[in-house]
PDB file of C-alpha atoms in Angstrom:
ATOM      1  CA  MET A 143     -31.755 -12.689  -9.863  1.00 45.00           C
ATOM      2  CA  ALA A 144     -32.266  -9.102  -8.909  1.00 54.00           C
ATOM      3  CA  GLY A 145     -31.195  -6.333 -11.249  1.00 74.00           C
ATOM      4  CA  ARG A 146     -28.343  -3.903 -10.895  1.00 77.00           C
ATOM      5  CA  ASP A 147     -29.697  -1.736  -8.112  1.00 88.00           C
ATOM      6  CA  VAL A 148     -26.603  -0.616  -6.200  1.00 93.00           C
ATOM      7  CA  LYS A 149     -24.542   2.361  -7.325  1.00 96.00           C
ATOM      8  CA  ILE A 150     -20.802   1.941  -6.806  1.00 96.00           C
ATOM      9  CA  GLN A 151     -17.833   4.161  -7.482  1.00 97.00           C
ATOM     10  CA  VAL A 152     -14.506   2.667  -8.491  1.00 96.00           C
ATOM     11  CA  GLN A 153     -11.352   4.554  -7.532  1.00 95.00           C
ATOM     12  CA  ASN A 154      -7.723   3.904  -8.381  1.00 93.00           C
ATOM     13  CA  LEU A 155      -4.677   4.638  -6.291  1.00 88.00           C
ATOM     14  CA  ALA A 156      -2.713   7.720  -7.279  1.00 84.00           C
ATOM     15  CA  MET A 157       0.318   8.669  -5.242  1.00 73.00           C
ATOM     16  CA  GLY A 158       0.080  12.201  -3.992  1.00 69.00           C
ATOM     17  CA  ALA A 159       2.643  14.714  -2.834  1.00 67.00           C
ATOM     18  CA  ALA A 160       5.125  13.729  -0.154  1.00 72.00           C
ATOM     19  CA  ASP A 161       4.052  14.097   3.465  1.00 73.00           C
ATOM     20  CA  GLU A 162       6.141  15.365   6.388  1.00 75.00           C
ATOM     21  CA  LEU A 163       8.091  12.066   6.438  1.00 76.00           C
ATOM     22  CA  ASN A 164       8.836  12.432   2.722  1.00 74.00           C
ATOM     23  CA  GLU A 165       6.644   9.449   1.874  1.00 76.00           C
ATOM     24  CA  ALA A 166       4.155   9.564  -0.967  1.00 73.00           C
ATOM     25  CA  ALA A 167       0.674  10.149   0.406  1.00 74.00           C
ATOM     26  CA  GLU A 168      -2.034   7.683  -0.593  1.00 79.00           C
ATOM     27  CA  VAL A 169      -4.680   9.429  -2.682  1.00 85.00           C
ATOM     28  CA  TRP A 170      -7.661   7.694  -4.305  1.00 91.00           C
ATOM     29  CA  ALA A 171      -8.785   9.130  -7.650  1.00 92.00           C
ATOM     30  CA  TYR A 172     -12.192   8.713  -9.278  1.00 94.00           C
ATOM     31  CA  LEU A 173     -12.326   6.127 -12.079  1.00 93.00           C
ATOM     32  CA  VAL A 174     -15.999   5.409 -12.840  1.00 94.00           C
ATOM     33  CA  ASP A 175     -19.529   5.187 -11.378  1.00 96.00           C
ATOM     34  CA  LEU A 176     -21.366   1.947 -12.162  1.00 95.00           C
ATOM     35  CA  TRP A 177     -24.677   0.268 -11.383  1.00 95.00           C
ATOM     36  CA  ALA A 178     -24.081  -3.148  -9.849  1.00 95.00           C
ATOM     37  CA  ARG A 179     -25.842  -6.193  -8.489  1.00 93.00           C
ATOM     38  CA  ARG A 180     -24.421  -7.018  -5.075  1.00 92.00           C
ATOM     39  CA  VAL A 181     -24.309 -10.613  -3.878  1.00 91.00           C
ATOM     40  CA  ASP A 182     -23.096 -11.084  -0.289  1.00 89.00           C
ATOM     41  CA  LEU A 183     -20.904 -14.183  -0.107  1.00 91.00           C
ATOM     42  CA  SER A 184     -19.646 -14.418   3.471  1.00 80.00           C
ATOM     43  CA  ASP A 185     -19.157 -12.609   6.716  1.00 72.00           C
ATOM     44  CA  SER A 186     -17.127 -13.382   9.795  1.00 71.00           C
ATOM     45  CA  GLU A 187     -16.189 -12.052  13.190  1.00 65.00           C
ATOM     46  CA  LYS A 188     -13.101 -12.755  15.230  1.00 64.00           C
ATOM     47  CA  THR A 189     -11.428 -11.462  18.338  1.00 66.00           C
ATOM     48  CA  ASP A 190      -7.785 -10.573  17.914  1.00 64.00           C
ATOM     49  CA  MET A 191      -5.795  -9.300  20.893  1.00 67.00           C
ATOM     50  CA  GLY A 192      -8.968  -8.309  22.706  1.00 70.00           C
ATOM     51  CA  GLU A 193     -10.442  -6.417  19.760  1.00 71.00           C
ATOM     52  CA  GLN A 194     -13.414  -7.707  17.792  1.00 72.00           C
ATOM     53  CA  VAL A 195     -13.100  -7.411  14.004  1.00 73.00           C
ATOM     54  CA  SER A 196     -15.756  -8.312  11.457  1.00 81.00           C
ATOM     55  CA  SER A 197     -15.353  -8.727   7.723  1.00 85.00           C
ATOM     56  CA  ARG A 198     -17.634  -9.208   4.730  1.00 89.00           C
ATOM     57  CA  VAL A 199     -17.016 -10.475   1.203  1.00 92.00           C
ATOM     58  CA  ALA A 200     -19.338  -9.670  -1.695  1.00 94.00           C
ATOM     59  CA  ARG A 201     -19.482 -10.008  -5.454  1.00 95.00           C
ATOM     60  CA  PHE A 202     -20.489  -6.935  -7.452  1.00 96.00           C
ATOM     61  CA  VAL A 203     -21.673  -7.662 -10.995  1.00 94.00           C
ATOM     62  CA  VAL A 204     -21.547  -4.748 -13.469  1.00 94.00           C
ATOM     63  CA  ARG A 205     -22.058  -4.402 -17.210  1.00 92.00           C
ATOM     64  CA  SER A 206     -18.944  -5.012 -19.241  1.00 91.00           C
ATOM     65  CA  ASN A 207     -17.723  -1.860 -20.982  1.00 91.00           C
ATOM     66  CA  SER A 208     -14.421  -0.187 -21.737  1.00 91.00           C
ATOM     67  CA  GLN A 209     -14.190   1.314 -18.232  1.00 92.00           C
ATOM     68  CA  SER A 210     -15.342  -1.693 -16.198  1.00 93.00           C
ATOM     69  CA  ARG A 211     -12.816  -3.938 -17.969  1.00 91.00           C
ATOM     70  CA  LEU A 212     -10.002  -1.723 -16.573  1.00 91.00           C
ATOM     71  CA  ILE A 213     -10.833  -2.600 -12.937  1.00 94.00           C
ATOM     72  CA  THR A 214      -8.061  -4.494 -11.107  1.00 93.00           C
ATOM     73  CA  SER A 215      -7.202  -5.500  -7.554  1.00 93.00           C
ATOM     74  CA  GLU A 216      -5.134  -2.295  -7.317  1.00 92.00           C
ATOM     75  CA  ASP A 217      -8.411  -0.324  -7.254  1.00 94.00           C
ATOM     76  CA  ARG A 218     -11.090  -0.003  -4.586  1.00 95.00           C
ATOM     77  CA  LEU A 219     -14.814   0.523  -4.736  1.00 96.00           C
ATOM     78  CA  ILE A 220     -17.141   2.653  -2.675  1.00 96.00           C
ATOM     79  CA  CYS A 221     -20.571   1.228  -1.908  1.00 95.00           C
ATOM     80  CA  ALA A 222     -22.917   3.136   0.405  1.00 91.00           C
ATOM     81  CA  THR A 223     -19.986   5.360   1.501  1.00 92.00           C
ATOM     82  CA  GLU A 224     -17.947   2.302   2.605  1.00 93.00           C
ATOM     83  CA  PRO A 225     -14.558   1.605   0.968  1.00 94.00           C
ATOM     84  CA  TRP A 226     -14.248  -2.013  -0.224  1.00 95.00           C
ATOM     85  CA  ARG A 227     -10.897  -3.616  -1.124  1.00 95.00           C
ATOM     86  CA  ILE A 228     -11.079  -5.282  -4.529  1.00 96.00           C
ATOM     87  CA  LEU A 229      -9.740  -8.840  -4.404  1.00 95.00           C
ATOM     88  CA  GLY A 230     -10.170  -9.493  -8.121  1.00 94.00           C
ATOM     89  CA  ALA A 231     -12.218  -8.757 -11.225  1.00 94.00           C
ATOM     90  CA  LYS A 232     -13.059 -11.026 -14.140  1.00 92.00           C
ATOM     91  CA  GLU A 233     -15.188 -10.904 -17.261  1.00 91.00           C
ATOM     92  CA  SER A 234     -18.158 -13.209 -17.417  1.00 86.00           C
ATOM     93  CA  ALA A 235     -20.320 -14.140 -20.398  1.00 75.00           C
ATOM     94  CA  LYS A 236     -23.592 -15.840 -19.615  1.00 73.00           C
ATOM     95  CA  GLY A 237     -25.742 -16.030 -22.708  1.00 65.00           C
ATOM     96  CA  ARG A 238     -25.957 -12.676 -24.445  1.00 67.00           C
ATOM     97  CA  SER A 239     -25.194 -10.753 -21.290  1.00 70.00           C
ATOM     98  CA  ARG A 240     -21.581  -9.649 -20.826  1.00 88.00           C
ATOM     99  CA  SER A 241     -20.559  -8.539 -17.362  1.00 92.00           C
ATOM    100  CA  VAL A 242     -17.609  -7.989 -15.051  1.00 94.00           C
ATOM    101  CA  GLU A 243     -17.658  -9.692 -11.653  1.00 94.00           C
ATOM    102  CA  ILE A 244     -15.796  -7.821  -8.912  1.00 95.00           C
ATOM    103  CA  LEU A 245     -14.927  -9.709  -5.734  1.00 95.00           C
ATOM    104  CA  ALA A 246     -14.451  -7.301  -2.828  1.00 95.00           C
ATOM    105  CA  ALA A 247     -13.982  -7.364   0.959  1.00 93.00           C
ATOM    106  CA  ILE A 248     -14.465  -4.912   3.785  1.00 90.00           C
ATOM    107  CA  ARG A 249     -13.344  -5.016   7.425  1.00 82.00           C
ATOM    108  CA  SER A 250     -14.875  -3.152  10.338  1.00 75.00           C
ATOM    109  CA  ASP A 251     -11.455  -1.863  11.427  1.00 68.00           C
ATOM    110  CA  GLY A 252     -10.728  -0.326   8.006  1.00 60.00           C
ATOM    111  CA  ALA A 253      -7.620  -2.448   7.376  1.00 57.00           C
TER     112      ALA A 253
END
């Protein structure tokens, strides 16, 4: 297995000031920078109402520490300037190595 060679940033959702429709604006706040090992799991393309959309799912494995154990599906991660939606995070213990596995997805249309 390759080492942790991808730098990711984890952000959490913080509601900002109200916009012109008096709705809370979505603001992402910095949580932590981590080195990760990225494992691409799947990708797909589909055409929906004449528009082609592609998606990718990957697992990011990071060292377990006090900050990485706080990551939830309410957060997002940035990898190579692309925002990934976190589907879930779980602790993993294989031998002496303790890590957190983050399952994340990205779509070409940004949804």
